[in-house]
Tab-separated table of C-alpha atoms and ligand atoms in Angstrom:
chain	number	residue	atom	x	y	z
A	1363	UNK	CA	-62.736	34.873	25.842
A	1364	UNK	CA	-61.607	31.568	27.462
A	1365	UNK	CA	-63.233	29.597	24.338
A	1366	UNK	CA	-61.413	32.051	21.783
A	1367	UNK	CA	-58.043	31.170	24.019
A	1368	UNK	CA	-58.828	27.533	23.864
A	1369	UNK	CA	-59.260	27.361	20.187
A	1370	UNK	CA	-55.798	28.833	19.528
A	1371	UNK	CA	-54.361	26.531	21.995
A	1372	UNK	CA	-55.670	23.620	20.233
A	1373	UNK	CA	-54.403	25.621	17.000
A	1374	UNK	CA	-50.744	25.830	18.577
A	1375	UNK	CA	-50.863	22.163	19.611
A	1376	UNK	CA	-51.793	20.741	15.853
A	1377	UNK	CA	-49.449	23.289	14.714
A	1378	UNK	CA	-46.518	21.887	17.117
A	1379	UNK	CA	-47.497	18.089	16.771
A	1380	UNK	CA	-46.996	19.040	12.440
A	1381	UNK	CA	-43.792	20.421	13.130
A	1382	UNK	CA	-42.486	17.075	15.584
A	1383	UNK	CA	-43.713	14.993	12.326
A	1384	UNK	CA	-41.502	17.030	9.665
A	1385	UNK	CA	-38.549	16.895	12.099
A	1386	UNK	CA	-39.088	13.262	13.014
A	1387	UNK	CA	-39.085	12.688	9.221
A	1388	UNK	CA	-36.074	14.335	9.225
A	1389	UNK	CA	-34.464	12.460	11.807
A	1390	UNK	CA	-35.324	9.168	10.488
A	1391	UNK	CA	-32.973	9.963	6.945
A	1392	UNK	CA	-30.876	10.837	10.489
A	1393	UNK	CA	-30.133	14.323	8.989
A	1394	UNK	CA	-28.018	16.672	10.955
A	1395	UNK	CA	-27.023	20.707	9.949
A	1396	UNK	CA	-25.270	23.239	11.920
A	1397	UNK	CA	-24.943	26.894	10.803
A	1398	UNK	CA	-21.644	28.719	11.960
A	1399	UNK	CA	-20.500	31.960	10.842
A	1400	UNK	CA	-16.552	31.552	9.507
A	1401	UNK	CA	-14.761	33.047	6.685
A	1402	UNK	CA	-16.222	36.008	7.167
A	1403	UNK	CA	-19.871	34.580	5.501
A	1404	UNK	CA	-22.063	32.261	6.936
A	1405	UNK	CA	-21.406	28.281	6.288
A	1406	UNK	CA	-24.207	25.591	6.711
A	1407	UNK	CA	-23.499	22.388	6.783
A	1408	UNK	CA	-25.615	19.199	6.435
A	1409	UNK	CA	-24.973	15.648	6.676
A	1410	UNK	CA	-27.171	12.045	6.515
A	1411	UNK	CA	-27.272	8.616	7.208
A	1412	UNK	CA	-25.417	7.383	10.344
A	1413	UNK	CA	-23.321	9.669	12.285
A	1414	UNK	CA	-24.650	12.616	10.151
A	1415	UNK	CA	-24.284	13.996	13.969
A	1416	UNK	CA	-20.519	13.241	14.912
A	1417	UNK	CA	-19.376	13.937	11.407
A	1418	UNK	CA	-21.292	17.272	10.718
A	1419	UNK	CA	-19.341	18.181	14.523
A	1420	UNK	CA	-16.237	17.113	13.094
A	1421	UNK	CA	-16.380	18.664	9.878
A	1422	UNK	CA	-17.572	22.257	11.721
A	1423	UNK	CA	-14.201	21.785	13.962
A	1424	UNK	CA	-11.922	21.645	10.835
A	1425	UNK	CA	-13.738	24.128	9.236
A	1426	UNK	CA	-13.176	26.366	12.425
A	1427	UNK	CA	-9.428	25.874	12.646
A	1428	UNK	CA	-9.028	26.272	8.734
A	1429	UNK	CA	-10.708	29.676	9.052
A	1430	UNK	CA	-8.181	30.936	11.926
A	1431	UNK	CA	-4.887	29.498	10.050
A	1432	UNK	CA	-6.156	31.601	7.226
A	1433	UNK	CA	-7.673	34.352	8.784
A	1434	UNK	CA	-5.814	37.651	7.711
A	1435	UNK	CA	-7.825	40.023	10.178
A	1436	UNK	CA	-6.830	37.969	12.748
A	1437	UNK	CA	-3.516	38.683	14.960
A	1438	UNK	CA	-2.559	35.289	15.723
A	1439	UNK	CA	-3.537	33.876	12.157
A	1440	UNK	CA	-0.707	31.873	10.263
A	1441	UNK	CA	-1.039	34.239	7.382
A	1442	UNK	CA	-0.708	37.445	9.635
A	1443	UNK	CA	2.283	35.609	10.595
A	1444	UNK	CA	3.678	35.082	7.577
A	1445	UNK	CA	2.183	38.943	6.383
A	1446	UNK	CA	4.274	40.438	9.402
A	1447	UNK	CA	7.443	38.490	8.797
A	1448	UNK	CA	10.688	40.461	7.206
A	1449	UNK	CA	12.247	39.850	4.107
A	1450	UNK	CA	14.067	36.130	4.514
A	1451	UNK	CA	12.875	35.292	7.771
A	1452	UNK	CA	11.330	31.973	7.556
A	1453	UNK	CA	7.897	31.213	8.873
A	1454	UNK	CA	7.012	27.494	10.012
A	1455	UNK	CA	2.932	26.562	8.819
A	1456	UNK	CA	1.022	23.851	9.373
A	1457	UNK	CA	0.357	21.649	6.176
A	1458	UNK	CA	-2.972	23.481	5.520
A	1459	UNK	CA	-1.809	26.769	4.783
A	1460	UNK	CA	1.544	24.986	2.862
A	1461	UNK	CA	-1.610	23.077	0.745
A	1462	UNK	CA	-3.673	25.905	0.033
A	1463	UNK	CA	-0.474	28.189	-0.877
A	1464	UNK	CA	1.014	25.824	-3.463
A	1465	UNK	CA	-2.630	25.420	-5.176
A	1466	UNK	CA	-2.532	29.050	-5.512
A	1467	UNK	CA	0.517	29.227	-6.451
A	1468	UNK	CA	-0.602	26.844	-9.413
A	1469	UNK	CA	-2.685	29.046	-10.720
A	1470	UNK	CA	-1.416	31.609	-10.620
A	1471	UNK	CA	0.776	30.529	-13.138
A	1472	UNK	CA	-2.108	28.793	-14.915
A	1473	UNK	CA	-4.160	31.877	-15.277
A	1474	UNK	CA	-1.016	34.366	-15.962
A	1475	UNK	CA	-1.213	36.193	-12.843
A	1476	UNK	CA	-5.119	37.306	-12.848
A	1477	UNK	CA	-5.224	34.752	-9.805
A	1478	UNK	CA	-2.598	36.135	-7.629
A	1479	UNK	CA	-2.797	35.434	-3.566
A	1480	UNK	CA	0.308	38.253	-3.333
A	1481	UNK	CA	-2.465	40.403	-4.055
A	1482	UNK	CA	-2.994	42.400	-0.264
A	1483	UNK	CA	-1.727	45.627	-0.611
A	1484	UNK	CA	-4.031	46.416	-3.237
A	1485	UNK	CA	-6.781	44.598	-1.496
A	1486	UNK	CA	-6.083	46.230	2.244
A	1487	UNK	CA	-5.807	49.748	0.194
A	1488	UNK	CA	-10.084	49.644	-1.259
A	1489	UNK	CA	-11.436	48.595	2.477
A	1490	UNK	CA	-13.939	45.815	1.410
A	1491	UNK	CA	-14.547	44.635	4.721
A	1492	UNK	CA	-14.656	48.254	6.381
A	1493	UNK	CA	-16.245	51.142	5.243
A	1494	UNK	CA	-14.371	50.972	1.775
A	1495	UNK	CA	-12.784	53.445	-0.095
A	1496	UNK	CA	-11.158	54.850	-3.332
A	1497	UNK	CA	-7.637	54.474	-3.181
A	1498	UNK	CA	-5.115	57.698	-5.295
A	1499	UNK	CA	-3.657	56.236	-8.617
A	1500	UNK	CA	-0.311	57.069	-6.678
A	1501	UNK	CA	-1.433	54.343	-3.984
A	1502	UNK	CA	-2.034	51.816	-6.172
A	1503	UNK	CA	0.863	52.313	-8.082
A	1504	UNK	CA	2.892	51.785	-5.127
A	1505	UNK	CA	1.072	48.623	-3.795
A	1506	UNK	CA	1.007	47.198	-7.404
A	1507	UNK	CA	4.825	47.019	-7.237
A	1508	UNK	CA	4.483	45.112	-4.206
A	1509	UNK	CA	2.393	42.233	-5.460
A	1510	UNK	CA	4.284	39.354	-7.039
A	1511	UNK	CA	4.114	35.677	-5.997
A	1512	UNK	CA	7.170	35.318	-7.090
A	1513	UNK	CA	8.623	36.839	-4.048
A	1514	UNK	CA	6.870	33.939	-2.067
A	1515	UNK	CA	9.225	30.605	-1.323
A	1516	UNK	CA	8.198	27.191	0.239
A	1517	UNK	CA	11.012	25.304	1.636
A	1518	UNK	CA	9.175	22.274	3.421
A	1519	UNK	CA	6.760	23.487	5.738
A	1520	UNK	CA	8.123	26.850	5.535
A	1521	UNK	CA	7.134	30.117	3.868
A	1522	UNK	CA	9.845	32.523	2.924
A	1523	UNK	CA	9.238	36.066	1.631
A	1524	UNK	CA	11.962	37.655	-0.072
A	1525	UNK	CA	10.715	41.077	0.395
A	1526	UNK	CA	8.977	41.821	4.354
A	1527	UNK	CA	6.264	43.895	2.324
A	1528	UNK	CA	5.062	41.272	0.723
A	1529	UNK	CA	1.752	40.044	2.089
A	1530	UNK	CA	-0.817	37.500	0.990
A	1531	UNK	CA	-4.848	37.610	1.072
A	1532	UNK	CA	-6.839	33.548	0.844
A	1533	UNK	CA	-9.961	34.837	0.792
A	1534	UNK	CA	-10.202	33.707	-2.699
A	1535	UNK	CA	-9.157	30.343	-2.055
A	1536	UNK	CA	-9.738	29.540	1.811
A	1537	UNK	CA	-13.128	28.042	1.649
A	1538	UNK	CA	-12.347	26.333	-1.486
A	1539	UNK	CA	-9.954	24.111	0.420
A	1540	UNK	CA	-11.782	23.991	3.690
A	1541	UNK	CA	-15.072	22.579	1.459
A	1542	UNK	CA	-13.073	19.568	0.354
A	1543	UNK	CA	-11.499	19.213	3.762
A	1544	UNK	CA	-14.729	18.931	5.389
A	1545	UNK	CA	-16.407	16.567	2.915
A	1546	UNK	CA	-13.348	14.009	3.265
A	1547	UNK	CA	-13.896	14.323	7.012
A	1548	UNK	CA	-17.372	13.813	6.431
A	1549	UNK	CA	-16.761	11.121	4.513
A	1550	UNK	CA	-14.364	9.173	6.732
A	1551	UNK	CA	-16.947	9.415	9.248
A	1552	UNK	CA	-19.038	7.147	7.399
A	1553	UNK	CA	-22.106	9.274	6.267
A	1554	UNK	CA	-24.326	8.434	3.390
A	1555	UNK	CA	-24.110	11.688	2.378
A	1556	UNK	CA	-22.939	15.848	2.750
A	1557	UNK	CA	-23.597	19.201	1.641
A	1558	UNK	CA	-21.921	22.439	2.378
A	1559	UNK	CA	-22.369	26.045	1.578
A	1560	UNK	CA	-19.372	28.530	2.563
A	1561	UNK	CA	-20.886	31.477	1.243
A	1562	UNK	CA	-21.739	30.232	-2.226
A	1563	UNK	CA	-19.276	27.874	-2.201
A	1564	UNK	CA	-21.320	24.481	-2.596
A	1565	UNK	CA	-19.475	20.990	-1.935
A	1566	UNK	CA	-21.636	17.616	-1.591
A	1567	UNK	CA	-20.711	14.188	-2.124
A	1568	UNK	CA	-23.015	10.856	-1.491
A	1569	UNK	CA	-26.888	10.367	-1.937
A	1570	UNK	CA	-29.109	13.679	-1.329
A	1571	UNK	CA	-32.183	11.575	0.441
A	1572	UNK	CA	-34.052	14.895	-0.275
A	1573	UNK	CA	-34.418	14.071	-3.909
A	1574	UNK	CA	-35.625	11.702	-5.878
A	1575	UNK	CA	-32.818	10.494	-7.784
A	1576	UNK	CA	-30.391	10.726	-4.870
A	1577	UNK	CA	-27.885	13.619	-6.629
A	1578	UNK	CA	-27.853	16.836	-5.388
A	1579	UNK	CA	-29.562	19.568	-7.083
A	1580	UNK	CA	-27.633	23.544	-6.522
A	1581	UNK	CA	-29.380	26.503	-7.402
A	1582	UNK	CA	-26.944	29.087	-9.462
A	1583	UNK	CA	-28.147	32.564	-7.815
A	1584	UNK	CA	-29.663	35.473	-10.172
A	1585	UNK	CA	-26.996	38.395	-9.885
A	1586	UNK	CA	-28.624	41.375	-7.493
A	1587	UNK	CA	-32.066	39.220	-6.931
A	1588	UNK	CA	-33.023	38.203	-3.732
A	1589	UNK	CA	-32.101	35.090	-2.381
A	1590	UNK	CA	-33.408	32.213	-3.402
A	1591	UNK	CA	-34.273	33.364	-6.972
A	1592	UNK	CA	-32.204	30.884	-9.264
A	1593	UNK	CA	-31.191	31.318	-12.867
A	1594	UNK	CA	-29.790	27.739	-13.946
A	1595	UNK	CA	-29.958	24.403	-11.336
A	1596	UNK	CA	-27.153	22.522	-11.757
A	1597	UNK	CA	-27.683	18.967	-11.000
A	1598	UNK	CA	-24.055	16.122	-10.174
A	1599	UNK	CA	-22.981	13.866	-7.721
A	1600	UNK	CA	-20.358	14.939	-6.634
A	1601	UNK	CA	-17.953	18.065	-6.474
A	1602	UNK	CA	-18.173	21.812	-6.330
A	1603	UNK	CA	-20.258	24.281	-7.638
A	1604	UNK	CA	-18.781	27.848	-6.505
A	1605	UNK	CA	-19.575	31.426	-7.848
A	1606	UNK	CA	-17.667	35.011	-7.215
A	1607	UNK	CA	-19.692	37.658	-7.519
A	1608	UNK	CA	-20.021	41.479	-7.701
A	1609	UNK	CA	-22.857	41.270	-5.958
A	1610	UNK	CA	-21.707	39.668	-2.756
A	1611	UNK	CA	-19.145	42.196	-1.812
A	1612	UNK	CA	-19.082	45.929	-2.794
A	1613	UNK	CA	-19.469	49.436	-1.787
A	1614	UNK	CA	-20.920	52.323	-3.567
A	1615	UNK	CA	-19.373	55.710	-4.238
A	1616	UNK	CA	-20.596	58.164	-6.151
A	1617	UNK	CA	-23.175	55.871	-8.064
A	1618	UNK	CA	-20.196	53.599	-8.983
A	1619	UNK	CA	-20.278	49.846	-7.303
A	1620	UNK	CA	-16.782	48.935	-6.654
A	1621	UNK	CA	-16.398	45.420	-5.512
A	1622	UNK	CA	-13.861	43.053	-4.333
A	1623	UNK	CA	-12.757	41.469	-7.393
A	1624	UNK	CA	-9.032	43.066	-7.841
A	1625	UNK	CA	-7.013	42.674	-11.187
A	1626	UNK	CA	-3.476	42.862	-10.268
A	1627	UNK	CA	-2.212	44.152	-13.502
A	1628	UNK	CA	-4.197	47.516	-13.043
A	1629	UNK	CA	-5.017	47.245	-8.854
A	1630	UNK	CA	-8.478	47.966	-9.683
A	1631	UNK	CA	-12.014	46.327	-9.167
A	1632	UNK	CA	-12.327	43.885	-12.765
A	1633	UNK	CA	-15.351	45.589	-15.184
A	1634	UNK	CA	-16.598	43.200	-17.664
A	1635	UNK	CA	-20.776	43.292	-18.715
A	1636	UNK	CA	-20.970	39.875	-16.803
A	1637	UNK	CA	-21.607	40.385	-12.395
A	1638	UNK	CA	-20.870	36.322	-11.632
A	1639	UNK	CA	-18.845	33.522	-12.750
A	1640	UNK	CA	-19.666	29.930	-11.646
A	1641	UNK	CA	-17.478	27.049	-11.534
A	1642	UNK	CA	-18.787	23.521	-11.767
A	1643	UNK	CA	-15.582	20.892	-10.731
A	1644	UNK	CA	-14.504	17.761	-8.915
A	1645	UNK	CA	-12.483	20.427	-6.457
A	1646	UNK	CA	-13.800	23.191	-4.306
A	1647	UNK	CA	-9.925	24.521	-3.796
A	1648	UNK	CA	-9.741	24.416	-7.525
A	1649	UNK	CA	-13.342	25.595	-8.436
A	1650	UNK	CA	-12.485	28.797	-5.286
A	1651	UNK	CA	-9.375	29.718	-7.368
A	1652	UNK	CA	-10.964	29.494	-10.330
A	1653	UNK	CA	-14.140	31.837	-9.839
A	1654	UNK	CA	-11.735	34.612	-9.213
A	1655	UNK	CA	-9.253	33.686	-11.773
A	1656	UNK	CA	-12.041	33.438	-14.506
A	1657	UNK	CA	-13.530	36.325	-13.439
A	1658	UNK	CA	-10.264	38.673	-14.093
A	1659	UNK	CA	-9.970	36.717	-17.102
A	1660	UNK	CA	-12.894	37.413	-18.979
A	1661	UNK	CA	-14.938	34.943	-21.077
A	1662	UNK	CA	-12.467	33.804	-23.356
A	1663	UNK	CA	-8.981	33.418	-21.409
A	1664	UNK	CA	-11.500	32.153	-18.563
A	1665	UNK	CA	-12.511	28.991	-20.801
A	1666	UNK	CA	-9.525	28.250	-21.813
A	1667	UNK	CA	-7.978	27.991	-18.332
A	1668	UNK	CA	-11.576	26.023	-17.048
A	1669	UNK	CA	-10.792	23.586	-19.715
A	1670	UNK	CA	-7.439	22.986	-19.208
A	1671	UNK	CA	-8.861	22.304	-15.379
A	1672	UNK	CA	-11.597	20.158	-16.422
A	1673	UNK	CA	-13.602	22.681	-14.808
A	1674	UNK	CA	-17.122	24.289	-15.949
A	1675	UNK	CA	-17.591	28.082	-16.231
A	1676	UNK	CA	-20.975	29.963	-16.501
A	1677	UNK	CA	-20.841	33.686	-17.040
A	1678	UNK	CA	-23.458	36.019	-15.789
B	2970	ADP	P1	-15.880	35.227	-2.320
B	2970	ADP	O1	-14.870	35.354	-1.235
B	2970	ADP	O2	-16.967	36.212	-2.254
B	2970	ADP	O3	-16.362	33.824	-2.508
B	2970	ADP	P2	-13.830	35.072	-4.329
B	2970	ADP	O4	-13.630	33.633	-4.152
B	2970	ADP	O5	-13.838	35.562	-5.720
B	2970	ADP	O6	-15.156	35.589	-3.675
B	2970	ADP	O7	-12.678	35.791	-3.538
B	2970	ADP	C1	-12.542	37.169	-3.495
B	2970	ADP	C2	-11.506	37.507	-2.455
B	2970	ADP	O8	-10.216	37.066	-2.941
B	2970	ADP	C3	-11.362	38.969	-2.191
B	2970	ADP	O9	-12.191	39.386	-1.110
B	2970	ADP	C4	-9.893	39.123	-1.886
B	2970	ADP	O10	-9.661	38.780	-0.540
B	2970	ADP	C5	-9.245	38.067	-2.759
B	2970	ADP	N1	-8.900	38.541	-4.115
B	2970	ADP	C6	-9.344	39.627	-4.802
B	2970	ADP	N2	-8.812	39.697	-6.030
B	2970	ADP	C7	-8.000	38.614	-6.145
B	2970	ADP	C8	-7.152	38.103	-7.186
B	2970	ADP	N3	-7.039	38.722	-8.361
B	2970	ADP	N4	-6.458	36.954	-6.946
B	2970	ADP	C9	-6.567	36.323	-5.741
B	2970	ADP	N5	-7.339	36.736	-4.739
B	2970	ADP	C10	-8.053	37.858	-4.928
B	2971	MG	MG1	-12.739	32.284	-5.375
């Protein structure tokens, strides 16, 4: 019995001395990550070279305070702020939210109002993030009335809405700009180079020491497969690679998926034969707005507006 025990402690030794030789590889291309959960999806982030540490810290507390600015479930959130505020009232934000808002705003015009942030009340009304639900046709009439970024004015750091029941939803744009914010404070911190994933959104800059050209290599997810099974690998520098899916967030009713994808025009779910769009650009916020744009779009209108981005689109 004791020789049996010995043998499988000599087992978990060579087993634990293996493991201290991968991580002190690791530690010698001084590679740091740190997993938090933020934007409602988890977010990994990775850094090398010298301060991979300090800057992965850094970027993780920007990251954090980007998610509660933007947070619409929470009470104290700039945007439930500027959701609860009446009709004219104005509503002092910090430059984030005044950023991400005017990017959106962009393209909203860009993509002819299938990227619309004004898009809440239709969004609240189908309960993604709760149990979800089918909204009445007289519902989403009402709440399509509602949504119009027009009714949304910046004046400086201000927001102004001209109507009180106008609200706005960043989920599709949030982590787009917190992915570039992050890599320019990884960046400033002097790293060699970064990689981060919020929820599919992937931003890197700088040499990956995990390959052997240096560039980084992301893996464009099968729709519906399990994770890790990749369709295309995408291969840059630098940039974004980001991809909105059907697959991500849904609920079923009924045998009928209904996911989280909303075109304003008809305050329903988008249906096209394609489950994923993936944007390949310099810009996460851009790429983050795009996905979603394209994805209303369709294949056609969705090129057209990539182009005129200098943005990539992949349809799945
Ligand atoms: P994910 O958040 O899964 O990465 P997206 O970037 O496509 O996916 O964002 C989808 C989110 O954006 C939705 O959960 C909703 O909050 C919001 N949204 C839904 N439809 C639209 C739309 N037409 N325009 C802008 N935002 C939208
Ligand atoms: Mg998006």
């Amino acid at each position: 019995m004791m020789k049996k025990l010995g043998w499988i402690f000599a087992a978990l030794l060579f087993v634990v001395m293996l493991a201290g030789l991968y991580f002190n590889q690791y530690d010698k291309r001084n590679g740091t990550e740190e997993t938090v959960f933020l934007f409602d999806t988890i977010c990994t982030v990775k850094a090398y070279g010298e301060n991979s540490k300090e800057a992965v810290g850094k970027a993780v507390d920007r990251l954090t305070e980007i998610h509660k600015k933007t947070d619409v479930f929470s009470k104290d959130s700039e945007v439930t702020k500027i959701n609860s505020a009446d009709g004219g009232e104005a509503i002092e934000v910090s430059d984030d939210v005044i950023k991400i808002i005017l990017v959106a705003l962009e393209i909203e015009e860009k993509s002819s109002g299938a990227f619309d942030i004004s898009v809440a009340p239709l969004v609240d009304l189908w309960d993604f993030h709760g149990e979800g639900r089918i909204p009445s046709a007289e519902e989403l009439e009402k709440a399509k009335g509602i949504v119009d970024e027009s009714e949304i004015l910046l004046v400086g750091n201000r927001v102004i809405k001209q109507k009180s029941e106008t609200k706005i939803d960043l989920g599709g744009v949030a982590k787009g700009y917190a992915g570039d914010v992050a890599i320019e404070v990884m960046k400033e911190s002097g790293v060699s180079g970064a990689i981060l994933d919020l929820g599919g959104n992937i931003t890197f800059f700088g040499t990956n020491p995990e390959s052997e050209n240096g560039s980084w290599r992301v893996g464009v997810q099968k729709p519906f497969a399990p994770t890790g099974e990749y369709e295309e690998i995408i291969e840059k520098e630098e940039g974004a690679v980001v991809t909105s899916g059907t697959y991500q967030r849904y609920f079923e009713k009924d045998g009928e998926k209904y996911h989280h994808i909303i075109d304003p025009k008809t305050g329903y779910p988008v249906k096209h034969d394609y489950s994923s769009v993936t944007i390949v650009s310099d810009s996460a916020l851009v790429a983050d707005c795009l996905s979603t744009a394209c994805f209303v779009l369709g294949e056609e209108a969705g090129k057209t507006l990539a182009d005129c981005l200098g943005a990539e689109v992949m349809f799945r």
